[in-house]
Short mmCIF file of C-alpha atoms and ligand atoms in Angstrom, two decimals:
data_model
loop_
_atom_site.label_atom_id
_atom_site.label_comp_id
_atom_site.label_asym_id
_atom_site.label_seq_id
_atom_site.Cartn_x
_atom_site.Cartn_y
_atom_site.Cartn_z
CA MET A 1 0.00 0.00 0.00
CA LYS A 2 1.14 3.52 -0.71
CA LEU A 3 0.09 6.66 1.17
CA THR A 4 0.53 10.09 -0.40
CA VAL A 5 -0.09 13.14 1.79
CA LEU A 6 -2.10 15.67 -0.22
CA GLY A 7 -2.64 17.95 2.77
CA SER A 8 -2.13 17.72 6.51
CA ASN A 9 -2.78 21.15 8.03
CA ALA A 10 -5.20 21.18 10.97
CA SER A 11 -8.50 23.06 10.82
CA SER A 12 -7.84 24.94 7.55
CA PRO A 13 -5.41 25.03 4.67
CA SER A 14 -2.26 27.10 5.21
CA ARG A 15 -0.22 28.97 2.61
CA THR A 16 1.84 25.86 1.86
CA ASN A 17 -0.30 22.95 3.02
CA ALA A 18 -3.83 21.91 2.11
CA ALA A 19 -6.16 20.77 4.87
CA SER A 20 -6.58 17.01 5.45
CA GLY A 21 -6.41 14.71 2.44
CA TYR A 22 -4.58 11.48 1.63
CA LEU A 23 -4.34 9.25 -1.41
CA VAL A 24 -4.19 5.54 -0.54
CA GLU A 25 -3.18 3.25 -3.43
CA PHE A 26 -3.04 -0.53 -3.65
CA ASP A 27 -3.29 -3.10 -6.44
CA GLY A 28 -4.33 -0.53 -9.05
CA LYS A 29 -6.96 1.08 -6.80
CA ALA A 30 -6.87 4.73 -5.70
CA VAL A 31 -8.85 5.92 -2.69
CA LEU A 32 -9.11 9.52 -1.56
CA VAL A 33 -9.29 9.66 2.24
CA ASP A 34 -10.65 13.02 3.35
CA ALA A 35 -10.97 16.02 1.06
CA GLY A 36 -10.21 19.22 2.91
CA PRO A 37 -9.80 22.60 1.17
CA GLY A 38 -6.89 22.51 -1.29
CA VAL A 39 -6.87 18.72 -1.59
CA PHE A 40 -8.60 18.50 -4.99
CA MET A 41 -5.89 20.53 -6.74
CA LYS A 42 -3.10 18.57 -5.05
CA LEU A 43 -4.78 15.34 -6.18
CA ALA A 44 -5.19 16.65 -9.74
CA GLU A 45 -1.45 17.40 -9.86
CA ILE A 46 -0.65 13.69 -9.55
CA MET A 47 -3.61 11.88 -11.14
CA ASP A 48 -6.90 12.37 -12.96
CA PRO A 49 -9.44 12.63 -10.12
CA GLY A 50 -11.89 10.92 -12.49
CA SER A 51 -9.84 7.73 -12.05
CA LEU A 52 -10.46 7.49 -8.30
CA ASP A 53 -12.11 4.26 -7.19
CA ALA A 54 -13.62 5.51 -3.92
CA VAL A 55 -13.69 8.33 -1.38
CA ILE A 56 -13.69 7.95 2.39
CA LEU A 57 -14.67 10.94 4.54
CA SER A 58 -13.80 10.66 8.22
CA HIS A 59 -16.32 13.36 9.15
CA THR A 60 -18.00 16.50 7.86
CA HIS A 61 -15.94 19.26 9.43
CA VAL A 62 -14.96 21.70 6.70
CA ASP A 63 -11.24 20.89 6.89
CA HIS A 64 -11.98 17.24 5.98
CA CYS A 65 -14.76 17.44 3.41
CA ALA A 66 -15.07 20.81 1.62
CA ASP A 67 -13.26 19.64 -1.52
CA VAL A 68 -15.64 16.73 -2.02
CA LEU A 69 -17.79 19.49 -3.57
CA ALA A 70 -14.95 20.29 -5.98
CA LEU A 71 -14.68 16.57 -6.73
CA PHE A 72 -18.46 16.38 -7.30
CA ALA A 73 -18.35 19.27 -9.78
CA TYR A 74 -15.43 17.70 -11.65
CA MET A 75 -17.07 14.28 -11.74
CA ALA A 76 -20.41 15.78 -12.86
CA TYR A 77 -19.33 18.42 -15.35
CA GLY A 78 -15.68 17.55 -16.14
CA PRO A 79 -14.40 16.14 -19.44
CA SER A 80 -15.73 12.59 -18.94
CA GLY A 81 -18.64 13.20 -16.60
CA PRO A 82 -20.86 12.25 -15.02
CA ILE A 83 -18.71 9.63 -13.28
CA PRO A 84 -20.23 7.83 -10.27
CA ILE A 85 -18.02 7.19 -7.26
CA PRO A 86 -18.74 5.54 -3.89
CA VAL A 87 -18.29 7.79 -0.87
CA TYR A 88 -17.97 6.04 2.49
CA ALA A 89 -18.84 8.52 5.22
CA PRO A 90 -20.47 8.76 8.65
CA ALA A 91 -24.18 9.11 9.27
CA GLY A 92 -25.68 12.37 8.01
CA ALA A 93 -22.81 13.26 5.66
CA LYS A 94 -24.88 12.93 2.50
CA GLU A 95 -27.63 15.29 3.68
CA HIS A 96 -25.11 17.78 5.04
CA ILE A 97 -23.06 18.01 1.84
CA ALA A 98 -26.03 17.76 -0.55
CA ALA A 99 -27.67 20.70 1.23
CA PHE A 100 -24.69 22.91 0.47
CA ALA A 101 -24.87 21.87 -3.21
CA ARG A 102 -28.64 22.58 -3.20
CA ALA A 103 -29.01 19.06 -4.56
CA GLY A 104 -32.63 17.96 -4.69
CA ALA A 105 -33.58 14.34 -5.31
CA ASP A 106 -33.13 14.59 -9.12
CA HIS A 107 -29.84 16.47 -8.97
CA VAL A 108 -26.78 15.08 -10.77
CA PHE A 109 -25.07 15.22 -7.34
CA HIS A 110 -26.75 11.92 -6.49
CA GLN A 111 -25.65 10.27 -9.76
CA VAL A 112 -22.05 11.17 -8.97
CA LEU A 113 -21.55 10.89 -5.22
CA ASP A 114 -22.86 7.48 -4.17
CA PHE A 115 -22.89 7.96 -0.38
CA ARG A 116 -22.68 4.77 1.68
CA GLU A 117 -23.15 5.57 5.36
CA GLN A 118 -20.88 3.72 7.73
CA GLU A 119 -21.34 3.05 11.41
CA PRO A 120 -18.56 2.05 13.81
CA GLY A 121 -17.96 -1.67 13.31
CA ASP A 122 -18.98 -1.65 9.64
CA GLU A 123 -16.67 -3.32 7.14
CA VAL A 124 -16.40 -2.98 3.36
CA TRP A 125 -14.14 -4.23 0.60
CA ILE A 126 -12.49 -1.83 -1.81
CA GLY A 127 -10.80 -4.07 -4.35
CA ASP A 128 -8.67 -6.48 -2.33
CA ALA A 129 -8.48 -4.18 0.68
CA HIS A 130 -10.66 -4.91 3.68
CA VAL A 131 -11.72 -1.64 5.27
CA THR A 132 -13.01 -1.44 8.85
CA PHE A 133 -14.54 1.63 10.48
CA GLY A 134 -14.50 2.56 14.15
CA ARG A 135 -15.81 5.32 16.38
CA ALA A 136 -13.83 8.52 16.73
CA VAL A 137 -14.39 10.84 19.69
CA HIS A 138 -15.45 14.10 18.07
CA PRO A 139 -18.37 16.58 18.28
CA VAL A 140 -19.92 15.23 15.05
CA PRO A 141 -20.26 11.62 13.81
CA ALA A 142 -16.68 10.66 12.92
CA LEU A 143 -14.88 7.51 11.87
CA VAL A 144 -11.52 5.87 12.38
CA THR A 145 -10.52 3.84 9.29
CA ARG A 146 -8.39 0.72 8.98
CA PHE A 147 -7.19 -0.76 5.66
CA ASP A 148 -5.97 -4.34 5.58
CA LEU A 149 -4.34 -5.70 2.44
CA GLY A 150 -2.75 -9.08 3.05
CA ASP A 151 -0.36 -8.59 5.95
CA ASP A 152 -0.14 -4.81 5.48
CA SER A 153 -2.39 -2.44 7.36
CA LEU A 154 -2.91 1.30 7.65
CA VAL A 155 -5.01 2.97 10.33
CA TYR A 156 -6.13 6.59 10.03
CA SER A 157 -7.44 8.36 13.11
CA GLY A 158 -9.43 11.10 11.40
CA ASP A 159 -10.08 13.67 14.12
CA THR A 160 -10.50 12.08 17.52
CA GLY A 161 -9.93 12.58 21.20
CA PRO A 162 -8.71 9.80 23.47
CA GLY A 163 -11.01 6.78 23.81
CA GLY A 164 -13.23 5.51 21.04
CA ASP A 165 -12.05 2.72 18.76
CA LEU A 166 -8.68 4.07 17.62
CA ALA A 167 -6.49 2.02 19.96
CA ASN A 168 -8.26 -1.27 19.26
CA LEU A 169 -8.41 -0.67 15.53
CA ALA A 170 -4.71 0.25 15.47
CA ASN A 171 -3.73 -2.97 17.25
CA GLY A 172 -0.76 -4.47 15.41
CA ALA A 173 -1.10 -2.15 12.38
CA SER A 174 1.85 -1.65 10.04
CA MET A 175 1.30 2.11 10.14
CA LEU A 176 -0.76 4.48 12.26
CA LEU A 177 -1.54 7.82 10.62
CA SER A 178 -2.65 9.77 13.65
CA GLU A 179 -3.79 13.27 14.24
CA ALA A 180 -1.64 15.23 16.69
CA SER A 181 -3.41 18.56 16.92
CA MET A 182 -1.72 19.63 20.13
CA GLN A 183 1.58 19.50 22.01
CA GLY A 184 2.47 19.15 25.67
CA ILE A 185 1.16 16.91 28.39
CA ARG A 186 -2.59 16.30 28.60
CA GLY A 187 -4.23 17.85 31.63
CA PRO A 188 -7.79 18.29 32.89
CA LYS A 189 -8.30 21.32 30.62
CA THR A 190 -6.88 19.74 27.47
CA TYR A 191 -9.39 19.61 24.61
CA VAL A 192 -11.10 16.21 24.63
CA HIS A 193 -11.89 16.00 20.89
CA HIS A 194 -8.30 15.98 19.61
CA LEU A 195 -5.03 14.23 20.47
CA THR A 196 -1.69 15.55 21.60
CA ALA A 197 1.50 14.21 20.01
CA VAL A 198 2.13 12.32 23.28
CA ASP A 199 -1.38 10.81 23.09
CA ALA A 200 -0.57 9.60 19.55
CA GLY A 201 2.76 8.15 20.72
CA GLU A 202 1.14 6.37 23.65
CA LEU A 203 -1.51 4.89 21.34
CA ALA A 204 1.18 3.71 18.91
CA ALA A 205 3.10 2.08 21.77
CA TRP A 206 0.01 0.44 23.28
CA ALA A 207 -1.15 -0.86 19.89
CA GLY A 208 2.33 -2.05 18.91
CA VAL A 209 2.20 -0.43 15.46
CA GLY A 210 5.12 -0.69 13.05
CA GLN A 211 5.43 3.05 12.49
CA LEU A 212 3.69 6.27 13.41
CA VAL A 213 3.00 9.20 11.09
CA LEU A 214 1.75 12.41 12.72
CA THR A 215 -0.73 14.61 10.89
CA HIS A 216 -3.31 17.38 11.45
CA ILE A 217 -0.62 19.57 13.03
CA PRO A 218 -1.47 23.29 12.88
CA ALA A 219 0.96 25.53 10.97
CA THR A 220 1.50 27.44 14.23
CA LEU A 221 3.24 24.41 15.79
CA ASP A 222 6.71 23.07 14.94
CA SER A 223 6.13 19.54 13.60
CA ALA A 224 9.65 18.51 14.69
CA VAL A 225 8.62 19.15 18.30
CA SER A 226 5.51 17.01 17.82
CA VAL A 227 7.66 14.17 16.44
CA GLU A 228 10.04 14.52 19.40
CA GLN A 229 7.19 14.43 21.92
CA ALA A 230 5.60 11.32 20.34
CA SER A 231 9.05 9.67 20.24
CA SER A 232 9.43 10.19 23.99
CA VAL A 233 6.75 7.53 24.61
CA TYR A 234 6.97 5.34 21.48
CA ALA A 235 10.17 3.55 20.45
CA GLY A 236 9.28 2.92 16.79
CA PRO A 237 9.82 5.28 13.87
CA VAL A 238 7.85 8.54 14.00
CA ARG A 239 7.52 10.88 11.04
CA TYR A 240 5.57 13.98 10.12
CA ALA A 241 3.01 13.79 7.30
CA ALA A 242 4.62 16.63 5.39
CA PRO A 243 2.59 17.72 2.35
CA GLY A 244 3.63 15.74 -0.72
CA SER A 245 5.35 13.01 1.25
CA ILE A 246 4.90 9.39 0.21
CA PHE A 247 4.95 6.45 2.60
CA THR A 248 5.10 2.79 1.66
CA ILE A 249 3.17 0.56 4.07
CA THR A 250 4.62 -2.85 4.74
CA THR A 251 4.75 -5.09 7.75
CA THR A 252 8.54 -4.87 7.82
CA ARG A 253 9.46 -3.74 11.29
ZN1 ZN B 1 -9.80 18.49 11.47
ZN1 ZN B 2 -12.93 17.68 13.05
#
């Protein structure tokens, strides 16, 4: 499996980094995981978005889903459109996003974006990859996603606080792509709907993952400090999901 970081800035795009978006490729399949602002153009730089096989949206906060509207418009009105594409997303995502597009029942929106609501515990196949969804701890319905392809596995936290299904879903994974929205030690006043870099490191250690990639780090924080803080509690390799970076996921430890 191959992971390409299209954008990794928390909460919004920055001048040099789109908001959350990742391209996951395996066995000729291409899956867009999250589609924050700026992600569509970064995707179009490296492939024809019309060739995507599926989209997964972790949740409907703007920084994770706004560019699914850009994708819709391209798929509907672009050179080869309309092109239907499955969109795996949490409960309510279809209504939320369709409302912004003013898409009534007969609208081309519904011919293009084939929403398939997922609940924690649901499982789907995308090509040869088995995809499992879990519950993220966030103010809106939100999913943790695990890809399994043979012995290789990738777990993406989406946005989540501590608890939920992330630790169990990450158990033994080849790679954990985890949000690390904050730095420092968690205290009673630390925001409960996001993780610190230390939280991500502790999860990676508990779950025994092969490697940890930190993402959703705001431009105001130094990502090297986040990597250092996660490394203080997790002995495996820790890297930052810098925009444009490519990671190969194998079980090699
Ligand atoms: Zn976010
Ligand atoms: Zn969020």
